JSON list of N, CA and C in Angstrom, two decimals:
[
{"chain": "A", "resi": 162, "resn": "MET", "atom": "N", "xyz": [129.69, 117.11, 87.33]},
{"chain": "A", "resi": 162, "resn": "MET", "atom": "CA", "xyz": [130.70, 116.58, 86.22]},
{"chain": "A", "resi": 162, "resn": "MET", "atom": "C", "xyz": [130.90, 115.31, 86.90]},
{"chain": "A", "resi": 163, "resn": "ALA", "atom": "N", "xyz": [131.53, 115.23, 88.17]},
{"chain": "A", "resi": 163, "resn": "ALA", "atom": "CA", "xyz": [131.15, 113.45, 88.66]},
{"chain": "A", "resi": 163, "resn": "ALA", "atom": "C", "xyz": [130.27, 113.62, 88.33]},
{"chain": "A", "resi": 164, "resn": "CYS", "atom": "N", "xyz": [128.91, 112.52, 89.15]},
{"chain": "A", "resi": 164, "resn": "CYS", "atom": "CA", "xyz": [128.28, 112.70, 88.14]},
{"chain": "A", "resi": 164, "resn": "CYS", "atom": "C", "xyz": [127.94, 112.15, 86.80]},
{"chain": "A", "resi": 165, "resn": "GLU", "atom": "N", "xyz": [127.56, 113.17, 85.71]},
{"chain": "A", "resi": 165, "resn": "GLU", "atom": "CA", "xyz": [127.34, 113.46, 84.01]},
{"chain": "A", "resi": 165, "resn": "GLU", "atom": "C", "xyz": [128.44, 111.96, 84.02]},
{"chain": "A", "resi": 166, "resn": "ALA", "atom": "N", "xyz": [130.00, 112.32, 84.96]},
{"chain": "A", "resi": 166, "resn": "ALA", "atom": "CA", "xyz": [131.06, 111.31, 84.32]},
{"chain": "A", "resi": 166, "resn": "ALA", "atom": "C", "xyz": [130.45, 110.02, 84.79]},
{"chain": "A", "resi": 167, "resn": "ALA", "atom": "N", "xyz": [129.71, 109.36, 85.64]},
{"chain": "A", "resi": 167, "resn": "ALA", "atom": "CA", "xyz": [129.47, 108.64, 86.38]},
{"chain": "A", "resi": 167, "resn": "ALA", "atom": "C", "xyz": [128.29, 107.86, 85.67]},
{"chain": "A", "resi": 168, "resn": "LEU", "atom": "N", "xyz": [127.14, 108.33, 85.52]},
{"chain": "A", "resi": 168, "resn": "LEU", "atom": "CA", "xyz": [126.15, 108.14, 84.63]},
{"chain": "A", "resi": 168, "resn": "LEU", "atom": "C", "xyz": [126.22, 108.14, 83.45]},
{"chain": "A", "resi": 169, "resn": "THR", "atom": "N", "xyz": [127.39, 107.93, 82.92]},
{"chain": "A", "resi": 169, "resn": "THR", "atom": "CA", "xyz": [127.43, 107.89, 81.85]},
{"chain": "A", "resi": 169, "resn": "THR", "atom": "C", "xyz": [128.04, 106.36, 81.56]},
{"chain": "A", "resi": 170, "resn": "ALA", "atom": "N", "xyz": [129.49, 106.43, 82.07]},
{"chain": "A", "resi": 170, "resn": "ALA", "atom": "CA", "xyz": [129.61, 105.47, 82.52]},
{"chain": "A", "resi": 170, "resn": "ALA", "atom": "C", "xyz": [128.83, 103.92, 82.69]},
{"chain": "A", "resi": 171, "resn": "GLY", "atom": "N", "xyz": [127.82, 104.15, 83.16]},
{"chain": "A", "resi": 171, "resn": "GLY", "atom": "CA", "xyz": [126.99, 102.90, 83.82]},
{"chain": "A", "resi": 171, "resn": "GLY", "atom": "C", "xyz": [126.19, 102.97, 85.16]},
{"chain": "A", "resi": 172, "resn": "ALA", "atom": "N", "xyz": [126.69, 103.81, 85.81]},
{"chain": "A", "resi": 172, "resn": "ALA", "atom": "CA", "xyz": [126.41, 104.07, 86.87]},
{"chain": "A", "resi": 172, "resn": "ALA", "atom": "C", "xyz": [124.41, 103.75, 86.70]},
{"chain": "A", "resi": 173, "resn": "LEU", "atom": "N", "xyz": [123.78, 103.68, 88.61]},
{"chain": "A", "resi": 173, "resn": "LEU", "atom": "CA", "xyz": [122.14, 102.78, 88.28]},
{"chain": "A", "resi": 173, "resn": "LEU", "atom": "C", "xyz": [121.36, 104.72, 88.64]},
{"chain": "A", "resi": 174, "resn": "GLY", "atom": "N", "xyz": [122.25, 105.51, 88.90]},
{"chain": "A", "resi": 174, "resn": "GLY", "atom": "CA", "xyz": [122.11, 107.08, 89.73]},
{"chain": "A", "resi": 174, "resn": "GLY", "atom": "C", "xyz": [122.70, 107.43, 90.34]},
{"chain": "A", "resi": 175, "resn": "ALA", "atom": "N", "xyz": [123.19, 108.55, 90.30]},
{"chain": "A", "resi": 175, "resn": "ALA", "atom": "CA", "xyz": [124.02, 109.25, 91.38]},
{"chain": "A", "resi": 175, "resn": "ALA", "atom": "C", "xyz": [123.42, 110.89, 91.48]},
{"chain": "A", "resi": 176, "resn": "ARG", "atom": "N", "xyz": [124.27, 111.63, 92.15]},
{"chain": "A", "resi": 176, "resn": "ARG", "atom": "CA", "xyz": [124.19, 112.77, 92.96]},
{"chain": "A", "resi": 176, "resn": "ARG", "atom": "C", "xyz": [124.67, 113.23, 93.80]},
{"chain": "A", "resi": 177, "resn": "MET", "atom": "N", "xyz": [124.74, 114.74, 93.66]},
{"chain": "A", "resi": 177, "resn": "MET", "atom": "CA", "xyz": [125.84, 115.56, 94.49]},
{"chain": "A", "resi": 177, "resn": "MET", "atom": "C", "xyz": [124.56, 116.34, 95.54]},
{"chain": "A", "resi": 178, "resn": "THR", "atom": "N", "xyz": [125.90, 116.69, 97.08]},
{"chain": "A", "resi": 178, "resn": "THR", "atom": "CA", "xyz": [125.99, 115.98, 98.33]},
{"chain": "A", "resi": 178, "resn": "THR", "atom": "C", "xyz": [127.07, 117.45, 99.30]},
{"chain": "A", "resi": 179, "resn": "GLY", "atom": "N", "xyz": [126.25, 118.01, 99.47]},
{"chain": "A", "resi": 179, "resn": "GLY", "atom": "CA", "xyz": [127.14, 119.01, 100.44]},
{"chain": "A", "resi": 179, "resn": "GLY", "atom": "C", "xyz": [127.89, 119.89, 99.27]},
{"chain": "A", "resi": 180, "resn": "GLY", "atom": "N", "xyz": [127.67, 120.49, 97.65]},
{"chain": "A", "resi": 180, "resn": "GLY", "atom": "CA", "xyz": [127.73, 120.99, 97.40]},
{"chain": "A", "resi": 180, "resn": "GLY", "atom": "C", "xyz": [128.71, 122.78, 96.85]},
{"chain": "A", "resi": 181, "resn": "GLY", "atom": "N", "xyz": [128.31, 123.02, 98.79]},
{"chain": "A", "resi": 181, "resn": "GLY", "atom": "CA", "xyz": [128.89, 124.53, 98.62]},
{"chain": "A", "resi": 181, "resn": "GLY", "atom": "C", "xyz": [130.41, 124.88, 98.66]},
{"chain": "A", "resi": 182, "resn": "PHE", "atom": "N", "xyz": [131.01, 123.13, 99.79]},
{"chain": "A", "resi": 182, "resn": "PHE", "atom": "CA", "xyz": [132.59, 123.98, 99.60]},
{"chain": "A", "resi": 182, "resn": "PHE", "atom": "C", "xyz": [132.94, 122.63, 97.99]},
{"chain": "A", "resi": 183, "resn": "GLY", "atom": "N", "xyz": [132.88, 122.21, 97.13]},
{"chain": "A", "resi": 183, "resn": "GLY", "atom": "CA", "xyz": [133.45, 121.22, 96.71]},
{"chain": "A", "resi": 183, "resn": "GLY", "atom": "C", "xyz": [132.16, 120.13, 96.94]},
{"chain": "A", "resi": 184, "resn": "GLY", "atom": "N", "xyz": [131.82, 119.55, 98.36]},
{"chain": "A", "resi": 184, "resn": "GLY", "atom": "CA", "xyz": [131.17, 118.63, 97.92]},
{"chain": "A", "resi": 184, "resn": "GLY", "atom": "C", "xyz": [131.24, 117.25, 97.28]},
{"chain": "A", "resi": 185, "resn": "SER", "atom": "N", "xyz": [129.83, 115.76, 97.55]},
{"chain": "A", "resi": 185, "resn": "SER", "atom": "CA", "xyz": [130.72, 114.92, 96.83]},
{"chain": "A", "resi": 185, "resn": "SER", "atom": "C", "xyz": [129.69, 114.41, 96.81]},
{"chain": "A", "resi": 186, "resn": "ALA", "atom": "N", "xyz": [129.39, 113.29, 96.09]},
{"chain": "A", "resi": 186, "resn": "ALA", "atom": "CA", "xyz": [128.93, 112.69, 95.01]},
{"chain": "A", "resi": 186, "resn": "ALA", "atom": "C", "xyz": [128.71, 111.51, 95.07]},
{"chain": "A", "resi": 187, "resn": "ILE", "atom": "N", "xyz": [127.81, 110.20, 95.09]},
{"chain": "A", "resi": 187, "resn": "ILE", "atom": "CA", "xyz": [127.14, 109.55, 95.93]},
{"chain": "A", "resi": 187, "resn": "ILE", "atom": "C", "xyz": [126.76, 108.80, 94.65]},
{"chain": "A", "resi": 188, "resn": "ALA", "atom": "N", "xyz": [127.64, 108.05, 94.19]},
{"chain": "A", "resi": 188, "resn": "ALA", "atom": "CA", "xyz": [126.31, 107.08, 93.05]},
{"chain": "A", "resi": 188, "resn": "ALA", "atom": "C", "xyz": [126.12, 105.41, 92.68]},
{"chain": "A", "resi": 189, "resn": "LEU", "atom": "N", "xyz": [125.42, 105.02, 93.12]},
{"chain": "A", "resi": 189, "resn": "LEU", "atom": "CA", "xyz": [125.25, 104.03, 92.64]},
{"chain": "A", "resi": 189, "resn": "LEU", "atom": "C", "xyz": [124.97, 102.97, 91.80]},
{"chain": "A", "resi": 190, "resn": "VAL", "atom": "N", "xyz": [125.93, 102.12, 91.99]},
{"chain": "A", "resi": 190, "resn": "VAL", "atom": "CA", "xyz": [126.63, 101.33, 90.55]},
{"chain": "A", "resi": 190, "resn": "VAL", "atom": "C", "xyz": [126.64, 99.70, 90.72]},
{"chain": "A", "resi": 191, "resn": "GLU", "atom": "N", "xyz": [126.66, 99.02, 90.01]},
{"chain": "A", "resi": 191, "resn": "GLU", "atom": "CA", "xyz": [126.67, 97.34, 89.59]},
{"chain": "A", "resi": 191, "resn": "GLU", "atom": "C", "xyz": [127.75, 96.88, 90.70]},
{"chain": "A", "resi": 192, "resn": "ALA", "atom": "N", "xyz": [127.97, 95.60, 91.07]},
{"chain": "A", "resi": 192, "resn": "ALA", "atom": "CA", "xyz": [129.93, 95.58, 91.51]},
{"chain": "A", "resi": 192, "resn": "ALA", "atom": "C", "xyz": [130.22, 95.58, 90.10]},
{"chain": "A", "resi": 193, "resn": "ASP", "atom": "N", "xyz": [130.29, 94.93, 88.99]},
{"chain": "A", "resi": 193, "resn": "ASP", "atom": "CA", "xyz": [130.99, 94.48, 88.43]},
{"chain": "A", "resi": 193, "resn": "ASP", "atom": "C", "xyz": [131.75, 95.52, 87.43]},
{"chain": "A", "resi": 194, "resn": "ALA", "atom": "N", "xyz": [130.59, 96.84, 87.44]},
{"chain": "A", "resi": 194, "resn": "ALA", "atom": "CA", "xyz": [131.60, 98.76, 86.84]},
{"chain": "A", "resi": 194, "resn": "ALA", "atom": "C", "xyz": [132.12, 98.87, 87.46]},
{"chain": "A", "resi": 195, "resn": "VAL", "atom": "N", "xyz": [132.40, 99.15, 88.44]},
{"chain": "A", "resi": 195, "resn": "VAL", "atom": "CA", "xyz": [132.77, 100.09, 89.64]},
{"chain": "A", "resi": 195, "resn": "VAL", "atom": "C", "xyz": [133.64, 100.84, 88.97]},
{"chain": "A", "resi": 196, "resn": "ASP", "atom": "N", "xyz": [134.65, 99.78, 88.36]},
{"chain": "A", "resi": 196, "resn": "ASP", "atom": "CA", "xyz": [136.44, 100.45, 87.84]},
{"chain": "A", "resi": 196, "resn": "ASP", "atom": "C", "xyz": [136.10, 101.08, 86.83]},
{"chain": "A", "resi": 197, "resn": "ALA", "atom": "N", "xyz": [135.24, 100.95, 85.98]},
{"chain": "A", "resi": 197, "resn": "ALA", "atom": "CA", "xyz": [134.70, 101.64, 85.13]},
{"chain": "A", "resi": 197, "resn": "ALA", "atom": "C", "xyz": [134.02, 103.31, 85.30]},
{"chain": "A", "resi": 198, "resn": "VAL", "atom": "N", "xyz": [133.01, 102.74, 86.49]},
{"chain": "A", "resi": 198, "resn": "VAL", "atom": "CA", "xyz": [133.45, 104.57, 87.04]},
{"chain": "A", "resi": 198, "resn": "VAL", "atom": "C", "xyz": [133.38, 105.03, 86.98]},
{"chain": "A", "resi": 199, "resn": "ALA", "atom": "N", "xyz": [134.08, 104.84, 88.33]},
{"chain": "A", "resi": 199, "resn": "ALA", "atom": "CA", "xyz": [135.45, 105.77, 89.06]},
{"chain": "A", "resi": 199, "resn": "ALA", "atom": "C", "xyz": [136.35, 105.81, 87.74]},
{"chain": "A", "resi": 200, "resn": "GLY", "atom": "N", "xyz": [136.86, 104.76, 86.80]},
{"chain": "A", "resi": 200, "resn": "GLY", "atom": "CA", "xyz": [137.63, 105.63, 86.08]},
{"chain": "A", "resi": 200, "resn": "GLY", "atom": "C", "xyz": [137.34, 106.51, 85.51]},
{"chain": "A", "resi": 201, "resn": "ALA", "atom": "N", "xyz": [136.03, 106.84, 84.97]},
{"chain": "A", "resi": 201, "resn": "ALA", "atom": "CA", "xyz": [135.54, 107.22, 84.10]},
{"chain": "A", "resi": 201, "resn": "ALA", "atom": "C", "xyz": [135.15, 108.77, 84.96]},
{"chain": "A", "resi": 202, "resn": "VAL", "atom": "N", "xyz": [134.86, 108.71, 86.40]},
{"chain": "A", "resi": 202, "resn": "VAL", "atom": "CA", "xyz": [135.03, 110.24, 87.08]},
{"chain": "A", "resi": 202, "resn": "VAL", "atom": "C", "xyz": [136.63, 110.07, 86.83]},
{"chain": "A", "resi": 203, "resn": "HIS", "atom": "N", "xyz": [137.82, 109.83, 87.43]},
{"chain": "A", "resi": 203, "resn": "HIS", "atom": "CA", "xyz": [139.44, 110.49, 87.38]},
{"chain": "A", "resi": 203, "resn": "HIS", "atom": "C", "xyz": [139.20, 110.78, 85.97]},
{"chain": "A", "resi": 204, "resn": "GLU", "atom": "N", "xyz": [138.98, 110.54, 85.14]},
{"chain": "A", "resi": 204, "resn": "GLU", "atom": "CA", "xyz": [139.22, 111.08, 84.15]},
{"chain": "A", "resi": 204, "resn": "GLU", "atom": "C", "xyz": [138.75, 112.37, 83.65]},
{"chain": "A", "resi": 205, "resn": "ALA", "atom": "N", "xyz": [137.22, 112.44, 84.01]},
{"chain": "A", "resi": 205, "resn": "ALA", "atom": "CA", "xyz": [136.64, 113.45, 83.71]},
{"chain": "A", "resi": 205, "resn": "ALA", "atom": "C", "xyz": [137.37, 115.12, 84.86]},
{"chain": "A", "resi": 206, "resn": "PHE", "atom": "N", "xyz": [137.72, 114.66, 85.42]},
{"chain": "A", "resi": 206, "resn": "PHE", "atom": "CA", "xyz": [138.73, 115.69, 86.40]},
{"chain": "A", "resi": 206, "resn": "PHE", "atom": "C", "xyz": [139.57, 115.92, 85.52]},
{"chain": "A", "resi": 207, "resn": "GLY", "atom": "N", "xyz": [140.54, 115.17, 85.20]},
{"chain": "A", "resi": 207, "resn": "GLY", "atom": "CA", "xyz": [142.09, 115.35, 84.29]},
{"chain": "A", "resi": 207, "resn": "GLY", "atom": "C", "xyz": [141.42, 115.98, 83.57]},
{"chain": "A", "resi": 208, "resn": "ARG", "atom": "N", "xyz": [140.17, 115.75, 82.85]},
{"chain": "A", "resi": 208, "resn": "ARG", "atom": "CA", "xyz": [140.78, 116.17, 81.36]},
{"chain": "A", "resi": 208, "resn": "ARG", "atom": "C", "xyz": [140.25, 117.79, 81.42]},
{"chain": "A", "resi": 209, "resn": "ALA", "atom": "N", "xyz": [139.79, 118.06, 82.75]},
{"chain": "A", "resi": 209, "resn": "ALA", "atom": "CA", "xyz": [139.42, 119.37, 83.30]},
{"chain": "A", "resi": 209, "resn": "ALA", "atom": "C", "xyz": [139.52, 120.74, 83.82]},
{"chain": "A", "resi": 210, "resn": "GLY", "atom": "N", "xyz": [140.66, 119.07, 84.05]},
{"chain": "A", "resi": 210, "resn": "GLY", "atom": "CA", "xyz": [142.29, 120.04, 85.10]},
{"chain": "A", "resi": 210, "resn": "GLY", "atom": "C", "xyz": [141.98, 120.07, 86.01]},
{"chain": "A", "resi": 211, "resn": "PHE", "atom": "N", "xyz": [141.31, 119.04, 86.47]},
{"chain": "A", "resi": 211, "resn": "PHE", "atom": "CA", "xyz": [140.64, 119.19, 88.58]},
{"chain": "A", "resi": 211, "resn": "PHE", "atom": "C", "xyz": [142.19, 118.68, 88.93]},
{"chain": "A", "resi": 212, "resn": "GLU", "atom": "N", "xyz": [142.31, 118.54, 90.21]},
{"chain": "A", "resi": 212, "resn": "GLU", "atom": "CA", "xyz": [142.27, 117.19, 91.08]},
{"chain": "A", "resi": 212, "resn": "GLU", "atom": "C", "xyz": [141.91, 115.91, 91.28]},
{"chain": "A", "resi": 213, "resn": "ALA", "atom": "N", "xyz": [143.28, 114.70, 91.01]},
{"chain": "A", "resi": 213, "resn": "ALA", "atom": "CA", "xyz": [141.87, 113.35, 91.03]},
{"chain": "A", "resi": 213, "resn": "ALA", "atom": "C", "xyz": [141.36, 113.50, 92.31]},
{"chain": "A", "resi": 214, "resn": "PRO", "atom": "N", "xyz": [139.75, 113.31, 92.32]},
{"chain": "A", "resi": 214, "resn": "PRO", "atom": "CA", "xyz": [139.00, 112.80, 92.94]},
{"chain": "A", "resi": 214, "resn": "PRO", "atom": "C", "xyz": [139.70, 111.97, 94.29]},
{"chain": "A", "resi": 215, "resn": "ALA", "atom": "N", "xyz": [138.32, 111.72, 94.92]},
{"chain": "A", "resi": 215, "resn": "ALA", "atom": "CA", "xyz": [139.34, 110.15, 96.66]},
{"chain": "A", "resi": 215, "resn": "ALA", "atom": "C", "xyz": [137.86, 109.30, 95.85]},
{"chain": "A", "resi": 216, "resn": "PHE", "atom": "N", "xyz": [137.92, 108.66, 95.54]},
{"chain": "A", "resi": 216, "resn": "PHE", "atom": "CA", "xyz": [136.21, 107.63, 95.97]},
{"chain": "A", "resi": 216, "resn": "PHE", "atom": "C", "xyz": [136.27, 106.53, 97.58]},
{"chain": "A", "resi": 217, "resn": "LEU", "atom": "N", "xyz": [135.18, 106.82, 97.45]},
{"chain": "A", "resi": 217, "resn": "LEU", "atom": "CA", "xyz": [134.96, 106.05, 98.70]},
{"chain": "A", "resi": 217, "resn": "LEU", "atom": "C", "xyz": [133.66, 104.53, 99.07]},
{"chain": "A", "resi": 218, "resn": "LEU", "atom": "N", "xyz": [134.24, 103.48, 98.55]},
{"chain": "A", "resi": 218, "resn": "LEU", "atom": "CA", "xyz": [133.31, 101.97, 98.12]},
{"chain": "A", "resi": 218, "resn": "LEU", "atom": "C", "xyz": [132.71, 101.90, 99.46]},
{"chain": "A", "resi": 219, "resn": "ALA", "atom": "N", "xyz": [131.31, 101.60, 99.84]},
{"chain": "A", "resi": 219, "resn": "ALA", "atom": "CA", "xyz": [130.94, 100.85, 100.63]},
{"chain": "A", "resi": 219, "resn": "ALA", "atom": "C", "xyz": [129.52, 100.27, 99.83]},
{"chain": "A", "resi": 220, "resn": "GLU", "atom": "N", "xyz": [129.63, 99.23, 101.18]},
{"chain": "A", "resi": 220, "resn": "GLU", "atom": "CA", "xyz": [128.63, 97.64, 99.98]},
{"chain": "A", "resi": 220, "resn": "GLU", "atom": "C", "xyz": [127.58, 97.77, 101.13]},
{"chain": "A", "resi": 221, "resn": "PRO", "atom": "N", "xyz": [126.36, 97.91, 100.27]},
{"chain": "A", "resi": 221, "resn": "PRO", "atom": "CA", "xyz": [125.36, 98.07, 101.10]},
{"chain": "A", "resi": 221, "resn": "PRO", "atom": "C", "xyz": [125.18, 97.02, 102.61]},
{"chain": "A", "resi": 222, "resn": "SER", "atom": "N", "xyz": [124.13, 96.84, 103.48]},
{"chain": "A", "resi": 222, "resn": "SER", "atom": "CA", "xyz": [124.93, 95.60, 104.52]},
{"chain": "A", "resi": 222, "resn": "SER", "atom": "C", "xyz": [122.91, 95.30, 104.19]},
{"chain": "A", "resi": 223, "resn": "PRO", "atom": "N", "xyz": [123.64, 94.00, 104.99]},
{"chain": "A", "resi": 223, "resn": "PRO", "atom": "CA", "xyz": [121.86, 93.40, 104.67]},
{"chain": "A", "resi": 223, "resn": "PRO", "atom": "C", "xyz": [120.39, 94.50, 105.52]},
{"chain": "A", "resi": 224, "resn": "ALA", "atom": "N", "xyz": [119.53, 94.28, 105.27]},
{"chain": "A", "resi": 224, "resn": "ALA", "atom": "CA", "xyz": [117.40, 95.09, 105.40]},
{"chain": "A", "resi": 224, "resn": "ALA", "atom": "C", "xyz": [118.39, 95.01, 106.74]},
{"chain": "A", "resi": 225, "resn": "ALA", "atom": "N", "xyz": [117.63, 95.44, 107.76]},
{"chain": "A", "resi": 225, "resn": "ALA", "atom": "CA", "xyz": [116.82, 95.58, 108.68]},
{"chain": "A", "resi": 225, "resn": "ALA", "atom": "C", "xyz": [116.22, 94.85, 109.65]},
{"chain": "A", "resi": 226, "resn": "HIS", "atom": "N", "xyz": [115.85, 93.96, 110.15]},
{"chain": "A", "resi": 226, "resn": "HIS", "atom": "CA", "xyz": [115.36, 92.95, 110.64]},
{"chain": "A", "resi": 226, "resn": "HIS", "atom": "C", "xyz": [114.62, 92.81, 112.17]},
{"chain": "A", "resi": 227, "resn": "ARG", "atom": "N", "xyz": [113.90, 92.17, 112.78]},
{"chain": "A", "resi": 227, "resn": "ARG", "atom": "CA", "xyz": [112.96, 92.86, 114.41]},
{"chain": "A", "resi": 227, "resn": "ARG", "atom": "C", "xyz": [113.91, 91.24, 115.03]},
{"chain": "A", "resi": 228, "resn": "VAL", "atom": "N", "xyz": [114.89, 91.53, 115.84]},
{"chain": "A", "resi": 228, "resn": "VAL", "atom": "CA", "xyz": [115.18, 90.33, 116.80]},
{"chain": "A", "resi": 228, "resn": "VAL", "atom": "C", "xyz": [114.20, 89.76, 118.06]},
{"chain": "A", "resi": 229, "resn": "LEU", "atom": "N", "xyz": [114.38, 88.34, 117.91]},
{"chain": "A", "resi": 229, "resn": "LEU", "atom": "CA", "xyz": [113.01, 89.03, 119.15]},
{"chain": "A", "resi": 229, "resn": "LEU", "atom": "C", "xyz": [113.91, 87.51, 120.83]}
]
């Protein structure tokens, strides 16, 4: 449900991970769409009667490079 809601709201990709005990979902989202995607996931959980999900936001770091 989290992945479907995220994708519908504009996530570029979404995937469940560790779903055996509730698990987590990770979504790749453009910076300007984060609030809309998080809101859509939150609303989907509410409509289904589930507790509100927690969100951990992360920004990618620069690519690895060799230091000489």
